[in-house]
Amino acid sequence: QKEVEQNSGPLSVPEGAIASLNCTYSDRGSQSFFWYRQYSGKSPELIMFIYSNGDKEDGRFTAQLNKASQYVSLLIRDSQPSDSATYLCAVSSIYNQGGKLIFGQGTELSVKP
Amino acid sequence: EPEVTQTPSHQVTQMGQEVILRCVPISNHLYFYWYRQILGQKVEFLVSFYNNEISEKSEIFDDQFSVERPDGSNFTLKIRSTKLEDSAMYFCASSLLAGGPYNEQFFGPGTRLTVL
């Protein structure tokens, strides 16, 4: 069973701090990694994706991928109360030609003013 | 900005009834998906669809489920005989392609299905 694991949290950070969200995956065939944000009762909203080892920055967000350690993370700089949500890590594999995403259970982030 | 739309936003049905959930994917996208999320649980893949046929399906997607693209814009999920455990939020998503970075999937707002 291919798994994607995240700490469920809640992760609480003060406003303006860096929030660090982590995700591990078990399938070595995983090729693309996606971070979604989900507000309570809403649908997942794509924040960014990464598929090469290293860092990828987009505004206040940085995704980091280490395929050798099977680890992907999301850093949120200058965290705002509006960033309070559940962050979902999702992975697609070269073995899933139909584009299936496997999701982690999500990490709840709370940014305190 | 283009977006995925879904109707209805909330569907209440009796156990054993058929339901059809509707989605309009982003217009230039070629792959379409259904996922579901039971309250408090992970988002789970149901099925992907490309070129008018199923590309991949999960164990959840049994004979009670079917998908269809009845015209050039709509994509539907049918549950033939609903069970209590089908109660969940159902999300439609679409992507340009299904490989690598082109697998960015954009989700619709969801349909909350309640089976009584």
Coordinates of C-alpha atoms in Angstrom, one line a residue:
Chain A
Q1 CA 0.0 0.0 0.0
K2 CA 1.5 3.3 -1.1
E3 CA 1.4 5.8 1.7
V4 CA 1.8 9.5 2.2
E5 CA 2.3 10.5 5.8
Q6 CA 1.9 13.9 7.5
N7 CA 1.8 15.0 11.1
S8 CA -1.9 15.9 11.7
G9 CA -1.0 18.7 14.0
P10 CA -2.2 21.2 15.0
L11 CA 0.9 23.1 14.3
S12 CA 0.7 26.5 15.9
V13 CA 2.9 29.4 14.9
P14 CA 2.8 33.1 15.7
E15 CA 2.1 35.6 13.0
G16 CA 5.2 36.5 11.0
A17 CA 7.0 33.3 11.8
I18 CA 8.0 30.5 9.4
A19 CA 5.7 27.5 9.4
S20 CA 7.3 24.2 8.3
L21 CA 5.1 21.4 7.1
N22 CA 6.5 17.9 6.4
C23 CA 5.5 14.9 4.4
T24 CA 7.0 11.5 3.7
Y25 CA 6.1 9.0 1.1
S26 CA 6.7 5.3 0.6
D27 CA 6.6 4.8 -3.2
R28 CA 10.0 5.2 -4.8
G29 CA 8.2 5.6 -8.1
S30 CA 6.7 8.9 -6.9
Q31 CA 7.6 11.6 -9.4
S32 CA 5.5 14.7 -8.7
F33 CA 4.6 16.3 -5.4
F34 CA 1.9 18.7 -4.7
W35 CA 0.9 20.9 -1.8
Y36 CA -2.8 21.9 -1.4
R37 CA -4.4 24.1 1.1
Q38 CA -7.9 23.2 2.4
Y39 CA -10.0 25.5 4.5
S40 CA -12.6 23.8 6.7
G41 CA -15.6 22.7 4.6
K42 CA -13.9 23.8 1.3
S43 CA -12.1 22.0 -1.5
P44 CA -8.3 21.6 -1.9
E45 CA -6.6 24.5 -3.4
L46 CA -3.3 23.9 -5.2
I47 CA -0.5 26.0 -3.8
M48 CA 2.5 24.6 -5.7
F49 CA 4.2 21.5 -7.0
I50 CA 7.7 20.2 -7.2
Y51 CA 9.3 17.3 -9.1
S52 CA 13.1 17.9 -8.9
N53 CA 15.3 17.5 -5.9
G54 CA 16.0 20.8 -4.1
D55 CA 14.0 23.9 -3.4
K56 CA 11.3 25.7 -5.4
E57 CA 10.1 29.1 -4.3
D58 CA 6.8 30.8 -5.1
G59 CA 6.2 34.0 -3.1
R60 CA 6.0 33.2 0.6
F61 CA 6.0 29.5 -0.1
T62 CA 9.0 27.2 -0.6
A63 CA 8.7 23.5 -1.4
Q64 CA 11.7 21.3 -0.7
L65 CA 12.1 17.8 -2.1
N66 CA 14.6 15.1 -1.1
K67 CA 13.9 11.9 -3.1
A68 CA 16.7 9.9 -1.5
S69 CA 15.0 10.5 1.9
Q70 CA 11.5 10.3 0.4
Y71 CA 10.7 13.6 2.0
V72 CA 9.0 16.7 0.9
S73 CA 8.3 19.9 2.9
L74 CA 6.5 23.2 2.6
L75 CA 7.8 26.3 4.3
I76 CA 5.5 29.3 4.7
R77 CA 7.4 32.5 5.4
D78 CA 5.8 35.5 7.2
S79 CA 2.8 33.4 8.2
Q80 CA -0.5 35.2 8.4
P81 CA -3.7 34.3 10.2
S82 CA -5.3 33.7 6.8
D83 CA -2.8 30.9 6.3
S84 CA -4.6 29.0 9.0
A85 CA -5.9 25.9 7.2
T86 CA -5.1 22.2 6.6
Y87 CA -2.2 21.6 4.3
L88 CA -2.4 18.5 2.2
C89 CA 0.6 16.7 0.6
A90 CA -0.3 14.8 -2.6
V91 CA 1.9 12.5 -4.6
S92 CA 1.7 11.0 -8.1
S93 CA 3.7 8.0 -9.3
I94 CA 5.2 6.9 -12.6
Y95 CA 3.2 3.7 -12.1
N96 CA -0.1 5.6 -12.1
Q97 CA -0.5 6.6 -15.8
G98 CA -4.0 7.8 -15.0
G99 CA -2.7 10.7 -12.9
K100 CA -4.0 9.4 -9.6
L101 CA -2.9 11.6 -6.6
I102 CA -2.4 9.9 -3.2
F103 CA -3.0 12.3 -0.4
G104 CA -1.7 12.5 3.1
Q105 CA -4.1 13.1 6.0
G106 CA -3.1 16.8 6.1
T107 CA -1.5 19.0 8.7
E108 CA -3.6 21.6 10.5
L109 CA -1.8 24.9 10.7
S110 CA -2.9 27.6 13.1
V111 CA -1.3 31.1 12.8
K112 CA -1.9 33.1 16.0
P113 CA -2.1 37.0 15.7
Chain B
E1 CA -9.5 32.6 -14.1
P2 CA -10.9 29.3 -15.3
E3 CA -12.2 27.0 -12.6
V4 CA -13.9 23.7 -12.1
T5 CA -17.6 23.9 -11.2
Q6 CA -19.8 21.3 -9.6
T7 CA -23.5 20.9 -9.1
P8 CA -25.3 20.4 -6.8
S9 CA -23.5 21.8 -3.8
H10 CA -25.4 19.5 -1.5
Q11 CA -27.4 16.4 -2.4
V12 CA -29.6 14.5 0.1
T13 CA -30.8 11.1 -0.9
Q14 CA -32.4 7.9 0.5
M15 CA -30.4 4.7 0.8
G16 CA -30.7 2.7 -2.4
Q17 CA -31.5 5.7 -4.6
E18 CA -29.4 6.7 -7.6
V19 CA -27.6 10.0 -7.7
I20 CA -25.7 11.8 -10.4
L21 CA -23.1 14.4 -9.5
R22 CA -22.1 16.9 -12.2
C23 CA -18.9 18.7 -13.0
V24 CA -17.7 21.1 -15.6
P25 CA -13.9 20.8 -15.9
I26 CA -11.6 23.5 -17.0
S27 CA -12.2 23.9 -20.8
N28 CA -8.7 23.0 -22.2
H29 CA -8.0 20.2 -19.7
L30 CA -7.9 16.6 -20.9
Y31 CA -7.9 14.5 -17.7
F32 CA -10.8 14.5 -15.3
Y33 CA -11.0 13.0 -11.9
W34 CA -13.3 12.2 -9.0
Y35 CA -12.2 12.1 -5.4
R36 CA -14.1 11.8 -2.2
Q37 CA -13.5 12.9 1.3
I38 CA -15.4 11.3 4.2
L39 CA -15.7 13.8 7.1
G40 CA -12.4 14.0 9.0
Q41 CA -10.6 11.7 6.7
K42 CA -8.1 11.8 3.8
V43 CA -9.0 12.8 0.2
E44 CA -9.3 9.5 -1.7
F45 CA -9.0 8.9 -5.4
L46 CA -11.9 7.3 -7.1
V47 CA -11.3 7.4 -10.9
S48 CA -9.5 9.2 -13.7
F49 CA -10.9 9.7 -17.2
Y50 CA -9.3 10.5 -20.5
N51 CA -10.4 10.4 -24.1
N52 CA -13.8 9.1 -23.1
E53 CA -12.6 6.2 -21.1
I54 CA -11.5 5.3 -17.6
S55 CA -7.7 5.6 -17.2
E56 CA -7.5 4.4 -13.7
K57 CA -9.8 3.5 -10.9
S58 CA -9.5 2.7 -7.2
E59 CA -10.9 -0.3 -5.2
I60 CA -13.6 2.1 -4.0
F61 CA -14.9 2.6 -7.5
D62 CA -16.9 -0.7 -7.8
D63 CA -19.8 -1.6 -10.1
Q64 CA -22.1 0.9 -8.3
F65 CA -20.1 3.8 -9.7
S66 CA -19.9 5.0 -13.2
V67 CA -18.6 8.1 -15.0
E68 CA -19.5 9.7 -18.2
R69 CA -18.8 12.7 -20.4
P70 CA -22.2 13.1 -22.0
D71 CA -21.2 16.2 -24.0
G72 CA -18.2 18.4 -24.6
S73 CA -18.3 20.1 -21.2
N74 CA -19.9 18.0 -18.5
F75 CA -18.4 15.1 -16.6
T76 CA -20.6 13.1 -14.3
L77 CA -20.3 10.6 -11.5
K78 CA -23.3 8.2 -11.0
I79 CA -23.8 6.1 -7.9
R80 CA -26.5 3.5 -8.8
S81 CA -27.7 2.4 -5.4
T82 CA -26.4 4.6 -2.6
K83 CA -25.3 3.3 0.7
L84 CA -24.9 5.1 4.1
E85 CA -21.2 4.9 3.7
D86 CA -21.3 6.8 0.4
S87 CA -22.0 9.9 2.5
A88 CA -19.0 12.2 1.8
M89 CA -17.8 15.3 0.0
Y90 CA -17.2 14.4 -3.7
F91 CA -14.7 16.5 -5.6
C92 CA -14.2 16.7 -9.3
A93 CA -10.8 17.8 -10.6
S94 CA -9.2 18.3 -13.9
S95 CA -5.6 18.6 -15.3
L96 CA -4.0 19.4 -18.6
L97 CA -2.3 16.0 -18.8
A98 CA -1.6 13.2 -16.3
G99 CA 2.2 13.1 -16.2
G100 CA 4.8 14.9 -14.2
P101 CA 4.3 18.7 -13.8
Y102 CA 1.3 18.7 -16.1
N103 CA -0.6 16.7 -13.5
E104 CA -1.5 19.9 -11.6
Q105 CA -5.0 19.0 -10.7
F106 CA -7.5 21.8 -10.0
F107 CA -10.4 20.9 -7.7
G108 CA -14.0 22.0 -7.9
P109 CA -15.9 23.2 -4.8
G110 CA -17.4 19.8 -4.2
T111 CA -20.8 18.2 -3.7
R112 CA -21.7 17.1 -0.2
L113 CA -23.7 13.8 -0.5
T114 CA -25.8 12.8 2.5
V115 CA -27.3 9.4 2.3
L116 CA -30.2 8.8 4.8

